[in-house]
mmCIF file of C-alpha atoms in Angstrom:
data_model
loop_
_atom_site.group_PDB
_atom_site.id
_atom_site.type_symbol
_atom_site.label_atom_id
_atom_site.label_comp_id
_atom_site.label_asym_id
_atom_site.label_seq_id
_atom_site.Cartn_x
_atom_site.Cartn_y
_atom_site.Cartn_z
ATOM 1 C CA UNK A 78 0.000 0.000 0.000
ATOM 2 C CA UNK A 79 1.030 3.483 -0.794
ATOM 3 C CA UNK A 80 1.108 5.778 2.721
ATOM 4 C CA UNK A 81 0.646 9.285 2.851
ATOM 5 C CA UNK A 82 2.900 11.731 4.538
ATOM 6 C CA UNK A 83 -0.542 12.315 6.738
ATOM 7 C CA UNK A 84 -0.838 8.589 7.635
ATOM 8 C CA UNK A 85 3.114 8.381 7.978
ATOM 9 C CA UNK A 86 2.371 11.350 10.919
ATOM 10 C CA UNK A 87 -0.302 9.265 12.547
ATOM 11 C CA UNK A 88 1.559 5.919 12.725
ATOM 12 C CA UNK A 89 4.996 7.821 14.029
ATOM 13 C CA UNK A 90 2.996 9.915 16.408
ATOM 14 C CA UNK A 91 1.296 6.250 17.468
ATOM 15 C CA UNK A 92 4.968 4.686 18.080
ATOM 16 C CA UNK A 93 5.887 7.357 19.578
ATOM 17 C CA UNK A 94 3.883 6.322 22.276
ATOM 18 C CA UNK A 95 5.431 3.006 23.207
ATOM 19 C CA UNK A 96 8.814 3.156 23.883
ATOM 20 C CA UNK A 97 10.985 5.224 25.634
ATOM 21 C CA UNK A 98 14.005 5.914 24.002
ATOM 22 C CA UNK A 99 14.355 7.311 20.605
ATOM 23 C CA UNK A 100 16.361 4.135 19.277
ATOM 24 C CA UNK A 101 13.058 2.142 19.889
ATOM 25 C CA UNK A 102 10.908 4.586 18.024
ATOM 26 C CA UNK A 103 13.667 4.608 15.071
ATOM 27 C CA UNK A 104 13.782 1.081 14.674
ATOM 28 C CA UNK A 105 9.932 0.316 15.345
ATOM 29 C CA UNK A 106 8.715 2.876 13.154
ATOM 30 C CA UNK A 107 11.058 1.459 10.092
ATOM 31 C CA UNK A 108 9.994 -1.682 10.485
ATOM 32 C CA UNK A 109 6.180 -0.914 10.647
ATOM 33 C CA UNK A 110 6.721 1.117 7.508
ATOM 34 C CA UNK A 111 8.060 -1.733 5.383
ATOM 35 C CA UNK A 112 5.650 -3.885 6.919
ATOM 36 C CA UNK A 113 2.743 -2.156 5.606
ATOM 37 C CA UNK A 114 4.014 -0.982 2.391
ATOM 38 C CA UNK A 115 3.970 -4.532 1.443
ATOM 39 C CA UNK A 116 0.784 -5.255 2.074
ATOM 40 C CA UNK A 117 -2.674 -4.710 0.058
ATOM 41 C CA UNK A 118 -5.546 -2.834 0.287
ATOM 42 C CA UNK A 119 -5.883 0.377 2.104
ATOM 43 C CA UNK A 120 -4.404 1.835 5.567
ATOM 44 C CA UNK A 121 -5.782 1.735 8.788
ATOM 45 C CA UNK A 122 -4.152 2.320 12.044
ATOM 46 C CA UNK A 123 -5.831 -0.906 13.512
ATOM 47 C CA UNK A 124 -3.055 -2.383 10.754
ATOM 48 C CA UNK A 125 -0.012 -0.504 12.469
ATOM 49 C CA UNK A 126 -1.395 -2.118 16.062
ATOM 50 C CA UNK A 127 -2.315 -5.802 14.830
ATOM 51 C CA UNK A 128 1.478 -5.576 13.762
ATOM 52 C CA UNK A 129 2.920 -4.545 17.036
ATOM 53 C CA UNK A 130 1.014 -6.988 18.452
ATOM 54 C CA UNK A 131 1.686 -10.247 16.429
ATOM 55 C CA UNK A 132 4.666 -9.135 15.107
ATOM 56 C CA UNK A 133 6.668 -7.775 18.068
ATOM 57 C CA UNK A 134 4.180 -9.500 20.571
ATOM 58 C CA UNK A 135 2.473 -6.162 21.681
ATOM 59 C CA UNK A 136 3.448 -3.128 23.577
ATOM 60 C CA UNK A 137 4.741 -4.844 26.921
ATOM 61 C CA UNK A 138 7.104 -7.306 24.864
ATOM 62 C CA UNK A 139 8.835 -4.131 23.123
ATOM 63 C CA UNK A 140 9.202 -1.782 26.638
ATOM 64 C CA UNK A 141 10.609 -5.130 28.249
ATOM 65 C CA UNK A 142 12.737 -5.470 25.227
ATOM 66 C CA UNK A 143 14.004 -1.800 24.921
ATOM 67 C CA UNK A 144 15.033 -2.398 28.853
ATOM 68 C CA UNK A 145 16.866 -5.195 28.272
ATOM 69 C CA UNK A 146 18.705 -3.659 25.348
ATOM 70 C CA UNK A 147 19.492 -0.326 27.315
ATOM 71 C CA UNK A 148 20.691 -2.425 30.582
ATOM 72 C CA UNK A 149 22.931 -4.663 27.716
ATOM 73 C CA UNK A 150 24.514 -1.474 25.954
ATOM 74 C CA UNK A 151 25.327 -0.130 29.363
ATOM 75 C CA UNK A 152 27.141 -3.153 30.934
ATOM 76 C CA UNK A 153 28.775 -3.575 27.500
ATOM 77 C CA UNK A 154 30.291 -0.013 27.727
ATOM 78 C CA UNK A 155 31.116 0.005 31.510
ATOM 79 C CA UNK A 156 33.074 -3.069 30.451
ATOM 80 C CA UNK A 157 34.700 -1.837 27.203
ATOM 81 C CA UNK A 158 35.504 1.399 29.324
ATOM 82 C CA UNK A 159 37.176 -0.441 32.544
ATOM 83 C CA UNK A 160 39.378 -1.972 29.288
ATOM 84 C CA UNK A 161 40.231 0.808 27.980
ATOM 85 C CA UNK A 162 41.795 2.038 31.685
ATOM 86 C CA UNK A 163 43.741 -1.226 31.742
ATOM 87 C CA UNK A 164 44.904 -0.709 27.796
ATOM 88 C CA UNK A 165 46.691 2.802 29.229
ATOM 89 C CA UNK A 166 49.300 0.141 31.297
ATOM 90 C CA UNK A 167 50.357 -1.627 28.428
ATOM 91 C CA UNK A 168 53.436 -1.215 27.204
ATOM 92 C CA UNK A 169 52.954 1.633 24.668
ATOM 93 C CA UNK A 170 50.276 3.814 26.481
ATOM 94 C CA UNK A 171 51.783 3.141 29.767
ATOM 95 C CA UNK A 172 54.598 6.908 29.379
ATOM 96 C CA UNK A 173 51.607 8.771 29.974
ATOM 97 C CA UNK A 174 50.703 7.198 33.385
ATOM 98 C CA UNK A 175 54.639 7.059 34.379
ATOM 99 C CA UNK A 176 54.715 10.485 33.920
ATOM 100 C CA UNK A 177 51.311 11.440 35.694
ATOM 101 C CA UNK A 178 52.771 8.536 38.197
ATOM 102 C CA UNK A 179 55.369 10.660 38.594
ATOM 103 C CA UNK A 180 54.408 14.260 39.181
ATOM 104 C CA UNK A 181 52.453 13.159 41.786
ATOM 105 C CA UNK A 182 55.080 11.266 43.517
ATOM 106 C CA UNK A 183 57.134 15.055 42.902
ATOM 107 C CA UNK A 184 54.207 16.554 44.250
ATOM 108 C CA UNK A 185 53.934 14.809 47.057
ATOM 109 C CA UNK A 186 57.591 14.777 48.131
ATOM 110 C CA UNK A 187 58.499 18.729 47.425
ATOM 111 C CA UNK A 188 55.432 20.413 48.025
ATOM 112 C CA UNK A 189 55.908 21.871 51.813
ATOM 113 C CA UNK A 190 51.958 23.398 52.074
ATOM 114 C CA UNK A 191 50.203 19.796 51.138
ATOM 115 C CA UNK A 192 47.110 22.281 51.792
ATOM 116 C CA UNK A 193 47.829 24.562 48.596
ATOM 117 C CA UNK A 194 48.279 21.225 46.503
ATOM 118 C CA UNK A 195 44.955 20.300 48.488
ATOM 119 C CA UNK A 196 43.112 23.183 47.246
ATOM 120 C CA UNK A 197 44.605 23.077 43.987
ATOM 121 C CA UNK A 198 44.208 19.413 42.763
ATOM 122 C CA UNK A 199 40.278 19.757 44.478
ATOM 123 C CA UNK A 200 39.660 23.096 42.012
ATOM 124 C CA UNK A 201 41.098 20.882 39.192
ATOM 125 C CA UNK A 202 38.499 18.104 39.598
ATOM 126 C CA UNK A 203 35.358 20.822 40.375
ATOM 127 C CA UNK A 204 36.395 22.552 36.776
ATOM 128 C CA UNK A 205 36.393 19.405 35.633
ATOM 129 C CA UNK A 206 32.779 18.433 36.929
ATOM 130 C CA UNK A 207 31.650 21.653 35.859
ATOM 131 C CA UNK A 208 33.305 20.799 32.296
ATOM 132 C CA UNK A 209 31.107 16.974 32.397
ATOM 133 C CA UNK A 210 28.181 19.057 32.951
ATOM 134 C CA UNK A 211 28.528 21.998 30.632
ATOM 135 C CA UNK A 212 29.799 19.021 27.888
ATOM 136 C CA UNK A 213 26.042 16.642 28.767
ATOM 137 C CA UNK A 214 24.046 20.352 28.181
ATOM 138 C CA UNK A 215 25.607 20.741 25.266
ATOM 139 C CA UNK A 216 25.449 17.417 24.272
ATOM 140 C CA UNK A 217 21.466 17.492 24.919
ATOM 141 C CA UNK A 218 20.371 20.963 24.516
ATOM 142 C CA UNK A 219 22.595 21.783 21.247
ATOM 143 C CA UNK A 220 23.577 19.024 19.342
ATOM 144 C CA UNK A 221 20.263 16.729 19.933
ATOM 145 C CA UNK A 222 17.867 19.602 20.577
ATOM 146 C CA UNK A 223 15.291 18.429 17.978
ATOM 147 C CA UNK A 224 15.356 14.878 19.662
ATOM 148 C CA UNK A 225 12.332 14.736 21.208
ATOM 149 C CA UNK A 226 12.657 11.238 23.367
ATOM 150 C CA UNK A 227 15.049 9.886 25.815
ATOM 151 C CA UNK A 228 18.330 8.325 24.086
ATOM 152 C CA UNK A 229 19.944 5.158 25.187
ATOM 153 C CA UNK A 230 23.063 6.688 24.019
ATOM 154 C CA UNK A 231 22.961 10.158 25.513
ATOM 155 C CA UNK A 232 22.249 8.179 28.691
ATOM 156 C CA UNK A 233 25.566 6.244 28.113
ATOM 157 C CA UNK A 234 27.292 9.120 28.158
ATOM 158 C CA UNK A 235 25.949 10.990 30.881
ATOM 159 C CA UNK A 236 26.325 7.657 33.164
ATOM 160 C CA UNK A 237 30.252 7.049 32.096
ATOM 161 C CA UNK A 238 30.630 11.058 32.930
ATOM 162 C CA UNK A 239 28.500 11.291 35.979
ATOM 163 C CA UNK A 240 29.914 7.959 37.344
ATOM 164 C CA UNK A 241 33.380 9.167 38.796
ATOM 165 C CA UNK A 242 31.753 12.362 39.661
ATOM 166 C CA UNK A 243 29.243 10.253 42.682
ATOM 167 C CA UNK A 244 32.618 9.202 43.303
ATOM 168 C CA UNK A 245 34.709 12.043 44.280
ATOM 169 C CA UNK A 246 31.261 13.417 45.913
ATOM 170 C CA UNK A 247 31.219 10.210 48.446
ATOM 171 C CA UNK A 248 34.931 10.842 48.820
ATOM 172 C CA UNK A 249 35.282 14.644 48.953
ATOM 173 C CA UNK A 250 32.225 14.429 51.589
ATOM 174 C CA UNK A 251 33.088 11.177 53.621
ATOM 175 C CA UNK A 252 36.664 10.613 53.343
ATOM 176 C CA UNK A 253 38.493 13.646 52.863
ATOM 177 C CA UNK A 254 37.460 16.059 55.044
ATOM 178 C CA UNK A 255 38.660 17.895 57.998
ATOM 179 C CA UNK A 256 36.157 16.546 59.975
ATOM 180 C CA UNK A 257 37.450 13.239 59.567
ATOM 181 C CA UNK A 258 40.068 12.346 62.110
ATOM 182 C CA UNK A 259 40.190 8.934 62.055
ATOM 183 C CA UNK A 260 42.148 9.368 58.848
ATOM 184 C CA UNK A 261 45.455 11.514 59.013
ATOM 185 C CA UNK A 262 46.293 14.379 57.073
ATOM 186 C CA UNK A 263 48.826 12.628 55.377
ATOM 187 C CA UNK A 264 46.747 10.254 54.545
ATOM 188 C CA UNK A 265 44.143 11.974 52.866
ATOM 189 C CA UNK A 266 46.443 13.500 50.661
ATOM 190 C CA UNK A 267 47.536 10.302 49.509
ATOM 191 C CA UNK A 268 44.419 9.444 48.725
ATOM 192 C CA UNK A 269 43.854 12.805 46.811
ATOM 193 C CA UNK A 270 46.637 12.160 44.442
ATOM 194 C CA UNK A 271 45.488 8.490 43.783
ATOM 195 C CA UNK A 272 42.405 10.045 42.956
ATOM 196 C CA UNK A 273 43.711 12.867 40.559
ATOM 197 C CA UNK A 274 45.541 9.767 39.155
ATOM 198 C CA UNK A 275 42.600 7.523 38.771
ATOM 199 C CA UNK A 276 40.640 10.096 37.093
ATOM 200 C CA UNK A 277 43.518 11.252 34.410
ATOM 201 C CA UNK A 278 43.411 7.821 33.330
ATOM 202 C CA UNK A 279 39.387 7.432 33.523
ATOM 203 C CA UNK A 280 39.477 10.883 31.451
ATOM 204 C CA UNK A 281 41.706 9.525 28.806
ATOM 205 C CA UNK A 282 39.855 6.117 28.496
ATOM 206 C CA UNK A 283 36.470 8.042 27.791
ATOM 207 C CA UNK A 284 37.929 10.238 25.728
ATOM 208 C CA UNK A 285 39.535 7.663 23.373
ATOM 209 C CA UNK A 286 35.985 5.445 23.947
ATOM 210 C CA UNK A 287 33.923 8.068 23.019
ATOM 211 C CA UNK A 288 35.873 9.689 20.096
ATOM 212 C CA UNK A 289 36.630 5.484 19.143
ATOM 213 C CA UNK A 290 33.054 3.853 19.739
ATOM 214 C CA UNK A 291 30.434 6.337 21.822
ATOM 215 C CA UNK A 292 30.572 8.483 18.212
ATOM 216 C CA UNK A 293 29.595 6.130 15.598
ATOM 217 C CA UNK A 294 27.494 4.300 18.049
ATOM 218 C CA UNK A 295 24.310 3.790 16.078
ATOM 219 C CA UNK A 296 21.769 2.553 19.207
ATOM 220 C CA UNK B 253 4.516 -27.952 5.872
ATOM 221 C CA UNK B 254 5.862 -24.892 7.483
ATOM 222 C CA UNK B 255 8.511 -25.778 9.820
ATOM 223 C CA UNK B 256 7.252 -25.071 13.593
ATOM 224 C CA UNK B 257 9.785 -22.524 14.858
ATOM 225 C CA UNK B 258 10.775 -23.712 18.139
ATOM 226 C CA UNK B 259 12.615 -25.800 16.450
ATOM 227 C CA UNK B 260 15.190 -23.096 15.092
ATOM 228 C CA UNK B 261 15.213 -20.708 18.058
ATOM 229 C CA UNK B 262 18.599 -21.976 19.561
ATOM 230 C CA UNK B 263 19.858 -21.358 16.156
ATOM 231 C CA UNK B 264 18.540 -17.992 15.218
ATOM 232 C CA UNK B 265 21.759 -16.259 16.077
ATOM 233 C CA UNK B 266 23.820 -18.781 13.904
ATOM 234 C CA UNK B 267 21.273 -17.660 11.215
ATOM 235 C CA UNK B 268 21.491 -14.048 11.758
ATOM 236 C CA UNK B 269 25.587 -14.125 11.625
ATOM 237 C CA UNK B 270 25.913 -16.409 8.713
ATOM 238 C CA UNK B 271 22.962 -13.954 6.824
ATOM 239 C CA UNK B 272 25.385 -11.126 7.556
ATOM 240 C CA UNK B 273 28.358 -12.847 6.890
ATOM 241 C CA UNK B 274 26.950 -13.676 3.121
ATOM 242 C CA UNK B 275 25.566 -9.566 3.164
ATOM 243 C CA UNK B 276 27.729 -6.837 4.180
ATOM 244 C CA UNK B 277 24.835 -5.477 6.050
ATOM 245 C CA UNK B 278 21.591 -5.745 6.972
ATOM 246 C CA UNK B 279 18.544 -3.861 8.464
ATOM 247 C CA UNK B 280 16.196 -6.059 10.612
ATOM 248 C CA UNK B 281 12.895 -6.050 8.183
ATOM 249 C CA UNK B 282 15.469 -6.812 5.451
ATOM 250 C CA UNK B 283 16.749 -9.991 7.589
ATOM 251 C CA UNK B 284 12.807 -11.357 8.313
ATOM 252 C CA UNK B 285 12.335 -11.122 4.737
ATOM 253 C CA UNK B 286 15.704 -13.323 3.347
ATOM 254 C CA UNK B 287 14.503 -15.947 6.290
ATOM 255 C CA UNK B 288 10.912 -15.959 4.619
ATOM 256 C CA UNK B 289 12.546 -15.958 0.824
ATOM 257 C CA UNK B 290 15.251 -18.366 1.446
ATOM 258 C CA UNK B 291 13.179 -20.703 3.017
ATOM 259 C CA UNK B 292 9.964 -20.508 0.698
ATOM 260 C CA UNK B 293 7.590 -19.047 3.135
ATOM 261 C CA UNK B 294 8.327 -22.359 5.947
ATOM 262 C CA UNK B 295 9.951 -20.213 8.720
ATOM 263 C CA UNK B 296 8.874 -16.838 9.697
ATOM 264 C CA UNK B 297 11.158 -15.223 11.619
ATOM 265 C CA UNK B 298 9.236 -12.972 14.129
ATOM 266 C CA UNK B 299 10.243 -9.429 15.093
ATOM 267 C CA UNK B 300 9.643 -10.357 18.894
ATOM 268 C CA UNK B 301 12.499 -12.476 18.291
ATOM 269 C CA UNK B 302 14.915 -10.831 16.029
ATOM 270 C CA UNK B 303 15.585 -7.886 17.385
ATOM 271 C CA UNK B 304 16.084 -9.649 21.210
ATOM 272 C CA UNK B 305 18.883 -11.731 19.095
ATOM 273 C CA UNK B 306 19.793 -8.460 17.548
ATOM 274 C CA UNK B 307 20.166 -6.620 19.861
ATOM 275 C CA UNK B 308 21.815 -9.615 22.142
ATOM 276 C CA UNK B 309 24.756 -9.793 19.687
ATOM 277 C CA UNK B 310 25.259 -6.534 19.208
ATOM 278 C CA UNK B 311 25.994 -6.215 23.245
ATOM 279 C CA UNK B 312 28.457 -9.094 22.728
ATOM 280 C CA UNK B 313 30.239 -6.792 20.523
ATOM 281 C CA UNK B 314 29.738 -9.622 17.514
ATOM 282 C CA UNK B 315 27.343 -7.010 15.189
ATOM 283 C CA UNK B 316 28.367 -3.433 14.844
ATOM 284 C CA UNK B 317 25.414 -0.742 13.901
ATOM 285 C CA UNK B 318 25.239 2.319 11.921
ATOM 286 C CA UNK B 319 22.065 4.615 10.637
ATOM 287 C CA UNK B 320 21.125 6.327 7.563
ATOM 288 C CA UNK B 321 17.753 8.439 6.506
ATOM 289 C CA UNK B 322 16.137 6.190 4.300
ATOM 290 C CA UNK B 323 12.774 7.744 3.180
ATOM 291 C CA UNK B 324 12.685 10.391 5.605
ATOM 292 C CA UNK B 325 13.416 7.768 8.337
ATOM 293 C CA UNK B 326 16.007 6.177 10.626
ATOM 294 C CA UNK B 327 16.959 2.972 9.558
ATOM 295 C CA UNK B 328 19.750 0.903 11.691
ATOM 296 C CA UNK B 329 21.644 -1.047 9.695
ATOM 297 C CA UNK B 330 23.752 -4.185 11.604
ATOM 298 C CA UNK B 331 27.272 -5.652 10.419
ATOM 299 C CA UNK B 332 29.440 -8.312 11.258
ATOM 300 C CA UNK B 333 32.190 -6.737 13.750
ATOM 301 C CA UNK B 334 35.958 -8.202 13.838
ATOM 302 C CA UNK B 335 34.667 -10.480 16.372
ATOM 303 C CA UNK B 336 31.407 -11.549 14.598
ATOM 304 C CA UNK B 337 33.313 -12.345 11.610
ATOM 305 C CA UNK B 338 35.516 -15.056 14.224
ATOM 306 C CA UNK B 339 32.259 -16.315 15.821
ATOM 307 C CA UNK B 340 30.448 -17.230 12.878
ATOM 308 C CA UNK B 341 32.890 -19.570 11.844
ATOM 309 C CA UNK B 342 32.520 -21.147 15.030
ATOM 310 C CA UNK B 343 28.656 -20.748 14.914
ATOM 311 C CA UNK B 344 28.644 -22.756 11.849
ATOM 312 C CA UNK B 345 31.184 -25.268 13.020
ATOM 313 C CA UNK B 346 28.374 -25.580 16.252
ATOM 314 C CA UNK B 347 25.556 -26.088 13.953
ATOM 315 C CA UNK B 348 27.156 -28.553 11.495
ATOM 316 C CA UNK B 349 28.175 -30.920 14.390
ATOM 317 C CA UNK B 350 24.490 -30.054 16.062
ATOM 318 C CA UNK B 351 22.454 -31.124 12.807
ATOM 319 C CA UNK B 352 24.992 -34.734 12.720
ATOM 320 C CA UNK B 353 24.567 -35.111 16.149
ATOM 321 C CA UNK B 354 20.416 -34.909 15.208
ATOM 322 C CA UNK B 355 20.972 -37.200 12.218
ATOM 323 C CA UNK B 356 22.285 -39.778 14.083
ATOM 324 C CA UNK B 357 19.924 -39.410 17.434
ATOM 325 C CA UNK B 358 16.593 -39.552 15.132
ATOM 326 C CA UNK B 359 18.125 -41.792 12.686
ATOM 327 C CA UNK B 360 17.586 -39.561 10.120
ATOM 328 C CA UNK B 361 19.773 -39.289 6.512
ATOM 329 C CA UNK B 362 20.849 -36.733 4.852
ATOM 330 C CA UNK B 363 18.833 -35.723 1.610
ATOM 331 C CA UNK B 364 21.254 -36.163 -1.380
#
C-alpha cells in the first residue's frame, strides 16, 4: 500500500507512544513502515497495532525489550571502558601514566603546604565536573535539541561522565574532610593524588571510547 | 509444511551471523524477509524475536550498527564486527556438528 505523509504522521505519532528511548521509536517505526508498504488494500491504524502486536508480541514485549537492550549497551560499555583504563598500562600507552605517576610522587615529596596542593588538585576536579556538565548540556540541549525522546546513548554518556563524579562526591564528603580524624592528614592526601591519578586515566579512556566507539554508536 | 519454529530458536543467532556474513549489512525487516525468501515461506522469523537476538549480539560486541535516513526515516543497519566475523565460523562449526549429532539421534539421513 502506498502511505501518505498524513498517515506516515499518525503511525509515528502512534509509536511514539510506546517506547521510551528514541532508538526504539527509530527502529519500530522502520519496520512498521516496510511492513505495511507490502501489504494490500488500504491503511488503517488498527493495521499498524495488529502488527505490534503479532509481530513484536504487543506493547509490553517491546518496553521489556528496549530495557533489556538499554541495561545490555550499558554493561557492555562500563566493560569496554574499565578496558580501555587497563589498555593505558600496556606497554605503549603506559609513558603517559609514568609520567602522571610521577608528578604526583614530585608533588607529594616537594610540596611543603600539602594544603595549597589540596586546594589546587580539588579546584582541578570541580572545573572538571563543571566541564562533564557543561559538555552533557551541550550534548542534549545543542547538538540533539530536535530529539524529542530519551536516548539510550545520551544516557551512556551521561552515566560514564556522571559515574566518577558520585565518586569524588562520596569521597570529597566522607573521606576527605577535615572533619574526619580517624584518617590523618597525610593520609588523605595520599588518597587525593590516587584520585587525581585515577581520574587522568578514567578521562583519557572516555575520551579515546567516546571519540573510538560512543561516536559512531548507532543505538 | 511450514517448519514449527521452536525448532530453530537456539539457532537464530547462527542464522542471523551467517545472513550477515553472506551480506555486508543488513537492516532487521530486510533480515525477516531473506529468512521468509530463502526458506519458501516455511519459517517466519518474528520481530519479537529478532531484534532480542539483535540486539543480544550486538551487546556481545559480535554485530556493529550504523544509521542512515532512508525515506525520511532512521533505519539501523547491523554488520558483522571483527569479532562476529571469528564467531560465525565457530557458529557454523556448532551447527554442522548439532544437525549430525540430530541425524544420528533420530536416525535420520541426509537428503542427497
Amino acid at each position: 500500500m502506498e502511505l501518505s505523509s498524513i498517515e506516515k504522521e499518525e503511525i509515528g505519532a502512534y509509536i511514539f507512544t510506546i517506547g521510551k528511548y528514541i532508538e526504539t521509536y527509530n527502529e519500530v517505526y522502520d519496520h512498521v513502515l516496510n511492513t505495511l508498504v507490502e501489504l494490500p488494500g488500504a491503511y488503517h491504524l488498527n493495521l499498524v497495532q495488529q502488527i505490534i502486536e503479532v509481530d513484536f508480541g504487543g506493547t509490553a514485549a517491546i518496553r521489556k525489550q528496549e530495557n533489556i537492550y538499554q541495561k545490555q549497551i550499558k554493561r557492555r560499555y562500563l566493560k569496554l571502558m574499565g578496558l580501555e583504563m587497563l589498555y593505558t598500562f600496556k606497554l605503549r600507552h603506559i609513558l603517559p601514566n609514568l609520567i602522571l605517576l610521577l608528578l604526583c610522587y614530585v608533588l607529594y615529596v616537594n610540596n611543603t603546604n600539602l594544603s595549597v596542593l589540596f586546594k589546587t588538585i580539588y579546584l582541578a576536579i570541580c572545573v572538571l565536573i563543571v566541564l562533564a556538565g557543561v559538555f552533557c548540556i551541550i550534548y542534549r540541549y545543542i547538538i540533539h535539541r530536535k530529539t524529542k525522546k530519551d536516548s539510550i546513548k545520551s544516557e551512556l554518556i551521561f552515566g560514564l561522565l556522571f559515574l566518577p563524579i558520585g565518586f569524588i562526591n562520596i569521597l570529597f564528603n566522607v573521606v576527605i574532610t577535615k572533619e574526619n580524624t580517624s584518617i590523618a592528614v597525610n593520609t588523605q592526601h595520599i588518597i587525593l593524588l590516587a584520585l587525581f591519578f585515577v581520574i587522568s586515566i578514567y578521562i583519557r579512556a572516555f575520551m579515546k571510547l567516546y571519540t573510538e566507539r560512543i561516536t559512531v554508536l548507532a543505538i | 509444511m511450514a517448519v514449527n519454529n521452536e525448532l530453530f530458536k537456539g539457532t537464530l543467532q547462527t542464522i542471523i551471523l551467517n545472513l550477515l556474513a553472506e551480506n555486508d549489512r543488513m537492516y532487521g525487516y530486510e533480515i525477516t524477509q531473506k529468512v521468509k525468501a530463502v526458506t519458501q515461506g516455511q519459517l517466519i522469523l518474528k520481530e519479537g524475536a529478532l531484534y532480542p537476538a539483535l540486539h543480544k549480539l550486538e551487546a556481545e560486541g559480535l554485530l556493529e550498527t550504523s544509521t542512515e535516513v532512508v525515506e525520511n526515516r532512521v533505519r539501523k543497519y547491523y554488520a558483522l564486527s571483527k569479532n562476529g566475523e571469528k564467531e560465525v565460523v565457530n557458529k557454523l562449526q556448532e551447527a554442522k556438528e548439532f544437525i549430525a549429532q540430530l541425524q544420528l539421534l533420530l536416525n535420520l539421513k541426509p537428503s542427497l
